[in-house]
PDB file of C-alpha atoms in Angstrom:
ATOM      1  CA  GLU A  11      35.529 -43.732   4.963  1.00 44.00           C
ATOM      2  CA  ARG A  12      36.122 -41.095   7.130  1.00 40.00           C
ATOM      3  CA  ALA A  13      34.311 -38.633   5.027  1.00 42.00           C
ATOM      4  CA  GLY A  14      30.761 -41.038   5.522  1.00 43.00           C
ATOM      5  CA  VAL A  15      31.461 -40.367   9.508  1.00 39.00           C
ATOM      6  CA  GLY A  16      31.985 -36.706   9.482  1.00 43.00           C
ATOM      7  CA  ASN A  17      29.041 -36.520   7.325  1.00 44.00           C
ATOM      8  CA  ILE A  18      26.765 -38.482   9.878  1.00 40.00           C
ATOM      9  CA  TYR A  19      28.219 -36.424  13.144  1.00 40.00           C
ATOM     10  CA  LEU A  20      27.462 -33.058  11.355  1.00 40.00           C
ATOM     11  CA  ASP A  21      23.634 -34.813  10.495  1.00 46.00           C
ATOM     12  CA  ARG A  22      23.513 -36.100  13.838  1.00 45.00           C
ATOM     13  CA  ASN A  23      24.368 -31.962  15.185  1.00 45.00           C
ATOM     14  CA  ARG A  24      22.656 -30.409  12.641  1.00 43.00           C
ATOM     15  CA  ARG A  25      19.673 -32.363  14.473  1.00 42.00           C
ATOM     16  CA  ALA A  26      20.723 -31.824  17.860  1.00 42.00           C
ATOM     17  CA  ARG A  27      20.741 -28.096  16.993  1.00 42.00           C
ATOM     18  CA  GLY A  28      17.120 -28.621  16.502  1.00 42.00           C
ATOM     19  CA  ASP A  29      17.126 -27.994  12.751  1.00 45.00           C
ATOM     20  CA  SER A  30      14.090 -28.714  10.685  1.00 45.00           C
ATOM     21  CA  ILE A  31      13.607 -32.338   8.823  1.00 42.00           C
ATOM     22  CA  VAL A  32      13.491 -30.163   4.914  1.00 40.00           C
ATOM     23  CA  THR A  33      17.244 -28.567   5.941  1.00 41.00           C
ATOM     24  CA  PHE A  34      18.052 -32.185   7.281  1.00 42.00           C
ATOM     25  CA  LEU A  35      16.296 -33.894   4.062  1.00 38.00           C
ATOM     26  CA  PHE A  36      17.814 -31.096   1.277  1.00 39.00           C
ATOM     27  CA  ARG A  37      21.022 -32.593   2.447  1.00 47.00           C
ATOM     28  CA  TYR A  38      20.987 -35.127  -0.291  1.00 47.00           C
ATOM     29  CA  ILE A  39      19.649 -32.889  -3.113  1.00 43.00           C
ATOM     30  CA  PRO A  40      22.144 -31.356  -5.210  1.00 46.00           C
ATOM     31  CA  PRO A  41      24.545 -28.832  -3.452  1.00 52.00           C
ATOM     32  CA  LEU A  42      23.289 -26.180  -5.266  1.00 47.00           C
ATOM     33  CA  THR A  43      20.167 -26.398  -2.617  1.00 48.00           C
ATOM     34  CA  ASN A  44      22.491 -26.689   0.526  1.00 52.00           C
ATOM     35  CA  THR A  45      24.243 -23.597  -1.001  1.00 53.00           C
ATOM     36  CA  LEU A  46      20.604 -21.697  -1.097  1.00 50.00           C
ATOM     37  CA  LEU A  47      19.664 -22.997   2.382  1.00 48.00           C
ATOM     38  CA  SER A  48      23.173 -21.441   3.844  1.00 53.00           C
ATOM     39  CA  LEU A  49      22.133 -18.176   2.535  1.00 53.00           C
ATOM     40  CA  LEU A  50      19.253 -17.546   4.900  1.00 52.00           C
ATOM     41  CA  PRO A  51      20.133 -16.261   8.394  1.00 54.00           C
ATOM     42  CA  TYR A  52      16.536 -17.101   9.672  1.00 55.00           C
ATOM     43  CA  PRO A  53      13.718 -19.474   9.421  1.00 60.00           C
ATOM     44  CA  LEU A  54      11.563 -18.416   6.619  1.00 59.00           C
ATOM     45  CA  PRO A  55       8.808 -16.755   8.875  1.00 63.00           C
ATOM     46  CA  LEU A  56      11.346 -14.536  10.987  1.00 69.00           C
ATOM     47  CA  ILE A  57      11.789 -13.255   7.254  1.00 72.00           C
ATOM     48  CA  PHE A  58       8.528 -12.833   6.481  1.00 71.00           C
ATOM     49  CA  LEU A  59       7.958 -11.032  10.006  1.00 75.00           C
ATOM     50  CA  HIS A  60      11.190  -8.964   9.762  1.00 75.00           C
ATOM     51  CA  ARG A  61       9.950  -7.526   6.605  1.00 80.00           C
ATOM     52  CA  TYR A  62       6.529  -7.348   7.466  1.00 80.00           C
ATOM     53  CA  MET A  63       7.369  -4.903  10.218  1.00 82.00           C
ATOM     54  CA  ASP A  64       9.942  -2.443   8.530  1.00 84.00           C
ATOM     55  CA  ILE A  65       6.518  -1.548   6.268  1.00 87.00           C
ATOM     56  CA  PRO A  66       5.110   1.389   7.921  1.00 89.00           C
ATOM     57  CA  VAL A  67       2.626   1.770   9.996  1.00 89.00           C
ATOM     58  CA  ILE A  68      -0.021   2.921   8.201  1.00 91.00           C
ATOM     59  CA  SER A  69       0.517   0.788   5.479  1.00 91.00           C
ATOM     60  CA  ARG A  70       0.880  -2.098   7.309  1.00 91.00           C
ATOM     61  CA  LEU A  71      -2.096  -1.107   8.778  1.00 92.00           C
ATOM     62  CA  TYR A  72      -4.076  -0.929   5.217  1.00 92.00           C
ATOM     63  CA  PHE A  73      -2.098  -3.607   3.961  1.00 91.00           C
ATOM     64  CA  THR A  74      -3.284  -5.975   7.092  1.00 92.00           C
ATOM     65  CA  GLY A  75      -6.637  -5.044   6.807  1.00 93.00           C
ATOM     66  CA  ALA A  76      -7.049  -5.658   3.392  1.00 92.00           C
ATOM     67  CA  PHE A  77      -5.410  -9.308   3.369  1.00 91.00           C
ATOM     68  CA  LEU A  78      -7.425 -10.362   6.782  1.00 93.00           C
ATOM     69  CA  THR A  79     -10.463  -9.184   4.795  1.00 93.00           C
ATOM     70  CA  THR A  80      -9.367 -11.760   1.700  1.00 89.00           C
ATOM     71  CA  ALA A  81      -8.834 -14.898   4.585  1.00 90.00           C
ATOM     72  CA  GLY A  82     -12.388 -14.122   5.857  1.00 92.00           C
ATOM     73  CA  CYS A  83     -13.596 -14.565   2.472  1.00 90.00           C
ATOM     74  CA  ALA A  84     -11.183 -17.278   1.875  1.00 88.00           C
ATOM     75  CA  LEU A  85     -12.365 -19.434   5.096  1.00 89.00           C
ATOM     76  CA  ASP A  86     -16.274 -18.268   4.920  1.00 86.00           C
ATOM     77  CA  LEU A  87     -16.348 -16.284   8.110  1.00 91.00           C
ATOM     78  CA  ILE A  88     -17.972 -13.289   5.907  1.00 90.00           C
ATOM     79  CA  SER A  89     -19.375 -12.495   2.683  1.00 90.00           C
ATOM     80  CA  PRO A  90     -18.096 -10.117   0.620  1.00 89.00           C
ATOM     81  CA  PHE A  91     -22.062  -9.517  -1.024  1.00 91.00           C
ATOM     82  CA  SER A  92     -21.756  -7.771   3.139  1.00 92.00           C
ATOM     83  CA  LEU A  93     -18.299  -5.622   2.264  1.00 92.00           C
ATOM     84  CA  TYR A  94     -19.127  -4.112  -1.081  1.00 91.00           C
ATOM     85  CA  PHE A  95     -20.660  -0.246  -1.553  1.00 93.00           C
ATOM     86  CA  ASN A  96     -24.173   0.040  -1.755  1.00 92.00           C
ATOM     87  CA  PHE A  97     -25.929   3.555  -1.132  1.00 91.00           C
ATOM     88  CA  ASP A  98     -29.406   2.369   0.164  1.00 91.00           C
ATOM     89  CA  LEU A  99     -27.676  -0.315   2.511  1.00 93.00           C
ATOM     90  CA  ILE A 100     -25.157   2.434   3.808  1.00 92.00           C
ATOM     91  CA  PHE A 101     -27.639   5.094   4.470  1.00 90.00           C
ATOM     92  CA  HIS A 102     -30.848   4.045   4.251  1.00 91.00           C
ATOM     93  CA  GLN A 103     -30.400   0.603   6.327  1.00 91.00           C
ATOM     94  CA  GLY A 104     -27.369   1.814   8.599  1.00 89.00           C
ATOM     95  CA  GLN A 105     -24.836  -0.709   7.229  1.00 92.00           C
ATOM     96  CA  LEU A 106     -22.064   2.326   7.538  1.00 93.00           C
ATOM     97  CA  TRP A 107     -19.255  -0.243   7.697  1.00 93.00           C
ATOM     98  CA  ARG A 108     -19.564  -0.728   4.096  1.00 93.00           C
ATOM     99  CA  LEU A 109     -17.721   2.856   3.835  1.00 93.00           C
ATOM    100  CA  ILE A 110     -14.758   1.132   5.291  1.00 94.00           C
ATOM    101  CA  THR A 111     -14.660  -2.372   3.795  1.00 93.00           C
ATOM    102  CA  THR A 112     -14.860  -1.011  -0.025  1.00 93.00           C
ATOM    103  CA  TYR A 113     -11.524  -0.228   0.521  1.00 94.00           C
ATOM    104  CA  LEU A 114     -10.426  -3.612   1.526  1.00 93.00           C
ATOM    105  CA  PHE A 115     -11.512  -6.424  -0.526  1.00 91.00           C
ATOM    106  CA  PHE A 116      -9.642  -7.094  -3.461  1.00 88.00           C
ATOM    107  CA  GLY A 117     -10.744  -9.924  -4.356  1.00 83.00           C
ATOM    108  CA  MET A 118     -10.073 -13.971  -3.171  1.00 85.00           C
ATOM    109  CA  PHE A 119      -6.377 -14.864  -2.649  1.00 82.00           C
ATOM    110  CA  SER A 120      -5.308 -15.410  -6.692  1.00 83.00           C
ATOM    111  CA  ILE A 121      -2.668 -13.942  -9.189  1.00 84.00           C
ATOM    112  CA  ASP A 122      -4.218 -10.472  -9.591  1.00 80.00           C
ATOM    113  CA  PHE A 123      -5.367 -10.324  -5.337  1.00 84.00           C
ATOM    114  CA  LEU A 124      -1.181 -10.657  -5.484  1.00 86.00           C
ATOM    115  CA  PHE A 125      -0.892  -7.736  -8.374  1.00 83.00           C
ATOM    116  CA  HIS A 126      -2.932  -5.273  -6.292  1.00 84.00           C
ATOM    117  CA  MET A 127      -1.114  -6.681  -2.756  1.00 87.00           C
ATOM    118  CA  TYR A 128       1.651  -5.417  -4.969  1.00 86.00           C
ATOM    119  CA  PHE A 129       0.628  -2.129  -6.292  1.00 82.00           C
ATOM    120  CA  LEU A 130      -0.701  -1.282  -2.780  1.00 85.00           C
ATOM    121  CA  VAL A 131       2.557  -2.215  -0.357  1.00 87.00           C
ATOM    122  CA  ARG A 132       5.006  -0.225  -2.658  1.00 88.00           C
ATOM    123  CA  TYR A 133       3.649   2.811  -3.354  1.00 89.00           C
ATOM    124  CA  CYS A 134       1.547   3.559  -0.439  1.00 90.00           C
ATOM    125  CA  ARG A 135       5.064   2.455   0.980  1.00 90.00           C
ATOM    126  CA  MET A 136       6.819   4.432  -0.725  1.00 92.00           C
ATOM    127  CA  LEU A 137       4.803   7.774  -0.595  1.00 92.00           C
ATOM    128  CA  GLU A 138       5.377   7.058   3.475  1.00 91.00           C
ATOM    129  CA  GLU A 139       8.644   6.833   3.987  1.00 90.00           C
ATOM    130  CA  GLY A 140       9.080   9.444   0.745  1.00 88.00           C
ATOM    131  CA  ASP A 141       7.559  12.552   0.641  1.00 88.00           C
ATOM    132  CA  PHE A 142       5.141  11.993   3.866  1.00 90.00           C
ATOM    133  CA  ARG A 143       8.564  10.924   5.918  1.00 88.00           C
ATOM    134  CA  GLY A 144       7.865  12.350   9.352  1.00 86.00           C
ATOM    135  CA  ARG A 145       4.729  13.921   7.818  1.00 89.00           C
ATOM    136  CA  THR A 146       2.035  10.895   9.460  1.00 90.00           C
ATOM    137  CA  ALA A 147      -1.208  13.060   9.658  1.00 91.00           C
ATOM    138  CA  HIS A 148      -0.282  14.467   6.078  1.00 92.00           C
ATOM    139  CA  PHE A 149      -0.675  11.071   5.083  1.00 93.00           C
ATOM    140  CA  VAL A 150      -3.198   9.846   6.917  1.00 93.00           C
ATOM    141  CA  MET A 151      -4.934  13.289   5.752  1.00 94.00           C
ATOM    142  CA  MET A 152      -4.785  12.007   1.635  1.00 94.00           C
ATOM    143  CA  ILE A 153      -6.489   8.539   2.349  1.00 94.00           C
ATOM    144  CA  LEU A 154      -9.115  10.527   4.086  1.00 95.00           C
ATOM    145  CA  PHE A 155      -9.543  12.991   1.584  1.00 95.00           C
ATOM    146  CA  GLY A 156      -9.408  10.388  -0.976  1.00 95.00           C
ATOM    147  CA  VAL A 157     -11.817   7.891   0.428  1.00 95.00           C
ATOM    148  CA  THR A 158     -13.751  10.524   1.322  1.00 94.00           C
ATOM    149  CA  PHE A 159     -13.872  11.855  -2.490  1.00 94.00           C
ATOM    150  CA  MET A 160     -14.133   8.434  -3.862  1.00 95.00           C
ATOM    151  CA  THR A 161     -16.879   7.852  -1.701  1.00 94.00           C
ATOM    152  CA  ALA A 162     -18.808  10.438  -3.211  1.00 93.00           C
ATOM    153  CA  VAL A 163     -18.467   9.836  -6.296  1.00 92.00           C
ATOM    154  CA  ALA A 164     -19.231   5.546  -6.027  1.00 91.00           C
ATOM    155  CA  PRO A 165     -23.223   6.197  -6.206  1.00 90.00           C
ATOM    156  CA  PHE A 166     -23.165   7.462  -9.590  1.00 90.00           C
ATOM    157  CA  VAL A 167     -21.125   4.875 -11.131  1.00 88.00           C
ATOM    158  CA  SER A 168     -21.479   1.256 -10.780  1.00 83.00           C
ATOM    159  CA  VAL A 169     -18.447   0.783  -8.797  1.00 87.00           C
ATOM    160  CA  HIS A 170     -18.536  -1.484  -5.998  1.00 89.00           C
ATOM    161  CA  PHE A 171     -15.500  -1.849  -4.658  1.00 91.00           C
ATOM    162  CA  LEU A 172     -13.284   1.185  -4.559  1.00 92.00           C
ATOM    163  CA  GLY A 173     -10.385  -0.295  -3.179  1.00 91.00           C
ATOM    164  CA  SER A 174      -7.997  -0.549  -6.415  1.00 90.00           C
ATOM    165  CA  SER A 175      -8.812   3.684  -7.164  1.00 92.00           C
ATOM    166  CA  LEU A 176      -7.816   4.456  -3.529  1.00 93.00           C
ATOM    167  CA  SER A 177      -4.523   2.949  -4.401  1.00 91.00           C
ATOM    168  CA  PHE A 178      -4.501   3.876  -8.379  1.00 91.00           C
ATOM    169  CA  MET A 179      -4.487   7.295  -6.440  1.00 93.00           C
ATOM    170  CA  MET A 180      -1.559   6.655  -4.724  1.00 93.00           C
ATOM    171  CA  VAL A 181      -0.428   5.525  -8.036  1.00 92.00           C
ATOM    172  CA  TYR A 182      -0.296   8.814  -9.529  1.00 94.00           C
ATOM    173  CA  VAL A 183       0.621  11.229  -6.397  1.00 94.00           C
ATOM    174  CA  TRP A 184       3.540   9.064  -6.281  1.00 93.00           C
ATOM    175  CA  GLY A 185       4.315   9.441 -10.097  1.00 92.00           C
ATOM    176  CA  ARG A 186       3.882  13.362 -10.057  1.00 92.00           C
ATOM    177  CA  ARG A 187       6.161  13.755  -7.179  1.00 91.00           C
ATOM    178  CA  ASN A 188       8.474  11.672  -8.490  1.00 90.00           C
ATOM    179  CA  GLU A 189       8.688  13.338 -11.979  1.00 88.00           C
ATOM    180  CA  ASP A 190      11.998  12.724 -13.249  1.00 87.00           C
ATOM    181  CA  MET A 191      12.233   8.896 -12.024  1.00 88.00           C
ATOM    182  CA  ARG A 192      12.348   6.612 -15.722  1.00 89.00           C
ATOM    183  CA  MET A 193      10.460   3.328 -15.767  1.00 85.00           C
ATOM    184  CA  SER A 194       9.664   0.862 -17.651  1.00 81.00           C
ATOM    185  CA  PHE A 195       6.649  -1.325 -18.768  1.00 76.00           C
ATOM    186  CA  LEU A 196       7.384  -4.790 -19.746  1.00 71.00           C
ATOM    187  CA  GLY A 197      10.585  -3.876 -20.931  1.00 71.00           C
ATOM    188  CA  VAL A 198       9.523  -2.860 -23.949  1.00 76.00           C
ATOM    189  CA  PHE A 199       9.554   0.689 -23.537  1.00 79.00           C
ATOM    190  CA  THR A 200      10.794   3.736 -20.790  1.00 89.00           C
ATOM    191  CA  PHE A 201       8.899   6.543 -19.734  1.00 88.00           C
ATOM    192  CA  ASN A 202       8.364   8.555 -17.020  1.00 90.00           C
ATOM    193  CA  ALA A 203       7.033   8.083 -13.307  1.00 90.00           C
ATOM    194  CA  PRO A 204       4.030  10.362 -13.918  1.00 90.00           C
ATOM    195  CA  TYR A 205       2.825   9.000 -16.879  1.00 91.00           C
ATOM    196  CA  LEU A 206       2.831   5.730 -14.893  1.00 89.00           C
ATOM    197  CA  PRO A 207      -1.134   5.794 -14.572  1.00 89.00           C
ATOM    198  CA  TRP A 208      -1.626   6.850 -18.031  1.00 91.00           C
ATOM    199  CA  VAL A 209       0.310   3.787 -19.162  1.00 88.00           C
ATOM    200  CA  MET A 210      -1.603   1.949 -16.868  1.00 86.00           C
ATOM    201  CA  LEU A 211      -5.141   2.716 -18.163  1.00 88.00           C
ATOM    202  CA  ALA A 212      -4.424   2.107 -21.435  1.00 88.00           C
ATOM    203  CA  PHE A 213      -3.018  -1.022 -20.817  1.00 84.00           C
ATOM    204  CA  SER A 214      -6.342  -2.318 -18.790  1.00 83.00           C
ATOM    205  CA  MET A 215      -8.089  -0.770 -21.853  1.00 85.00           C
ATOM    206  CA  LEU A 216      -6.278  -3.375 -24.287  1.00 85.00           C
ATOM    207  CA  LEU A 217      -7.281  -6.322 -21.790  1.00 79.00           C
ATOM    208  CA  GLY A 218     -10.496  -5.063 -22.506  1.00 77.00           C
ATOM    209  CA  HIS A 219     -11.153  -4.172 -18.701  1.00 77.00           C
ATOM    210  CA  SER A 220     -13.803  -1.443 -17.652  1.00 79.00           C
ATOM    211  CA  VAL A 221     -11.487   2.175 -17.082  1.00 86.00           C
ATOM    212  CA  THR A 222     -13.523   2.848 -14.394  1.00 90.00           C
ATOM    213  CA  ILE A 223     -11.912   2.522 -11.360  1.00 89.00           C
ATOM    214  CA  ASP A 224      -8.671   3.776 -12.319  1.00 89.00           C
ATOM    215  CA  ALA A 225     -10.154   6.832 -13.820  1.00 92.00           C
ATOM    216  CA  ILE A 226     -11.708   7.450 -10.351  1.00 94.00           C
ATOM    217  CA  GLY A 227      -8.274   7.024  -8.994  1.00 93.00           C
ATOM    218  CA  ILE A 228      -6.494   9.872 -11.336  1.00 93.00           C
ATOM    219  CA  LEU A 229      -9.005  11.807 -11.089  1.00 94.00           C
ATOM    220  CA  VAL A 230      -8.770  11.933  -7.209  1.00 95.00           C
ATOM    221  CA  GLY A 231      -5.051  11.859  -6.957  1.00 95.00           C
ATOM    222  CA  HIS A 232      -4.699  14.785  -9.538  1.00 95.00           C
ATOM    223  CA  THR A 233      -7.375  16.893  -7.083  1.00 95.00           C
ATOM    224  CA  TYR A 234      -5.257  16.283  -4.216  1.00 95.00           C
ATOM    225  CA  TYR A 235      -2.494  16.845  -5.644  1.00 95.00           C
ATOM    226  CA  PHE A 236      -3.199  20.146  -7.106  1.00 94.00           C
ATOM    227  CA  LEU A 237      -5.120  21.720  -3.364  1.00 93.00           C
ATOM    228  CA  GLU A 238      -1.786  19.414  -2.175  1.00 92.00           C
ATOM    229  CA  TYR A 239       0.982  20.827  -3.801  1.00 92.00           C
ATOM    230  CA  VAL A 240      -0.308  23.758  -6.598  1.00 92.00           C
ATOM    231  CA  PHE A 241      -2.390  25.565  -4.718  1.00 91.00           C
ATOM    232  CA  PRO A 242      -0.397  26.599  -1.870  1.00 90.00           C
ATOM    233  CA  ALA A 243       2.308  27.768  -3.735  1.00 90.00           C
ATOM    234  CA  VAL A 244      -0.268  30.086  -6.391  1.00 91.00           C
ATOM    235  CA  ALA A 245      -1.977  31.303  -2.947  1.00 88.00           C
ATOM    236  CA  GLU A 246       1.786  32.348  -1.869  1.00 87.00           C
ATOM    237  CA  ILE A 247       2.721  33.810  -5.099  1.00 87.00           C
ATOM    238  CA  ARG A 248      -0.451  35.739  -5.139  1.00 87.00           C
ATOM    239  CA  GLY A 249      -0.707  36.891  -1.294  1.00 83.00           C
ATOM    240  CA  TRP A 250      -3.766  34.996  -0.650  1.00 84.00           C
ATOM    241  CA  LYS A 251      -5.163  34.563   3.230  1.00 83.00           C
ATOM    242  CA  THR A 252      -5.565  30.941   3.059  1.00 81.00           C
ATOM    243  CA  LYS A 253      -2.790  29.107   1.644  1.00 81.00           C
ATOM    244  CA  LYS A 254      -3.189  25.219   2.746  1.00 86.00           C
ATOM    245  CA  ILE A 255      -6.563  23.413   2.351  1.00 87.00           C
ATOM    246  CA  LEU A 256      -5.779  20.274   3.745  1.00 88.00           C
ATOM    247  CA  GLU A 257      -4.362  21.183   6.377  1.00 88.00           C
ATOM    248  CA  PRO A 258      -4.555  18.014   9.014  1.00 89.00           C
ATOM    249  CA  PRO A 259      -6.785  19.342  12.051  1.00 88.00           C
ATOM    250  CA  ARG A 260      -4.529  18.776  16.179  1.00 89.00           C
ATOM    251  CA  VAL A 261      -6.390  15.926  17.047  1.00 90.00           C
ATOM    252  CA  LEU A 262      -5.013  13.762  13.518  1.00 89.00           C
ATOM    253  CA  HIS A 263      -1.355  15.738  14.943  1.00 87.00           C
ATOM    254  CA  TRP A 264      -2.080  14.036  18.292  1.00 88.00           C
ATOM    255  CA  ILE A 265      -3.563  10.638  17.112  1.00 87.00           C
ATOM    256  CA  CYS A 266      -0.352  10.184  14.799  1.00 85.00           C
ATOM    257  CA  GLY A 267       1.974  11.861  17.095  1.00 81.00           C
ATOM    258  CA  THR A 268       2.974  14.627  15.245  1.00 76.00           C
ATOM    259  CA  TYR A 269       1.807  16.928  17.329  1.00 70.00           C
ATOM    260  CA  GLN A 270       3.595  20.031  18.595  1.00 69.00           C
ATOM    261  CA  GLU A 271       3.078  22.989  20.531  1.00 50.00           C
ATOM    262  CA  ALA A 272       3.708  26.329  19.534  1.00 40.00           C
ATOM    263  CA  VAL A 273       6.739  27.328  20.466  1.00 38.00           C
ATOM    264  CA  HIS A 274       6.504  31.354  21.233  1.00 40.00           C
ATOM    265  CA  LEU A 275      10.449  32.884  21.490  1.00 38.00           C
ATOM    266  CA  HIS A 276      10.355  36.375  23.499  1.00 42.00           C
ATOM    267  CA  GLN A 277      13.260  38.551  24.105  1.00 43.00           C
ATOM    268  CA  ASP A 278      14.072  40.225  27.056  1.00 40.00           C
TER     269      ASP A 278
END
């Protein structure tokens, strides 16, 4: 009887503290559910917000743009037909926004969309937090290089949305910069990170999907990797005057907050 009175008192206290009705009702579900709920230090919306704010700024902006674009299409606020890449509509009719929206639309809300968002956030974030830590302007420069290159290639191939190609480029660059990392594909076999884009390309072929989008990402990613990491080393060895081709301009450093004035030391 005392236990029953104690339980009622506990329930009243929970309600008085403003706990959600869901938490109150789950008390009558098996004890395992209560244990799981007790492990959550904050409400779920706050957890998601905390995870969202933990994403680096450039990756967060890209993810937000892609999510809002898809949400707009799902709510019929915008049409996918006004987003895709079309050379005539862009350069002959002045619909310049398509140069941006073609990289933001990854399809309607579905398992495929979640898969693309996972790869986008994961590898974009690991690049920004890893090789480009403290080099935000260089990271933006990489994205601008990929967007420019892919936009130049798009008129010659029948590709309307290039967001997957851009994320594939990031996967390629991340893999080349983490050559010793071991990865597993579906738990069947393991391989080093540089082979990840090729494994994904082969998997797409096995599923009967077009590999054009993946191939564009690999091509642009390899070109960027050569110009950013291989060419400077070769130029340094051979004593060439130009050693950095993809050096961000000062205005981009200023926008990204990485601009530093040159410091001249004078000896007395």
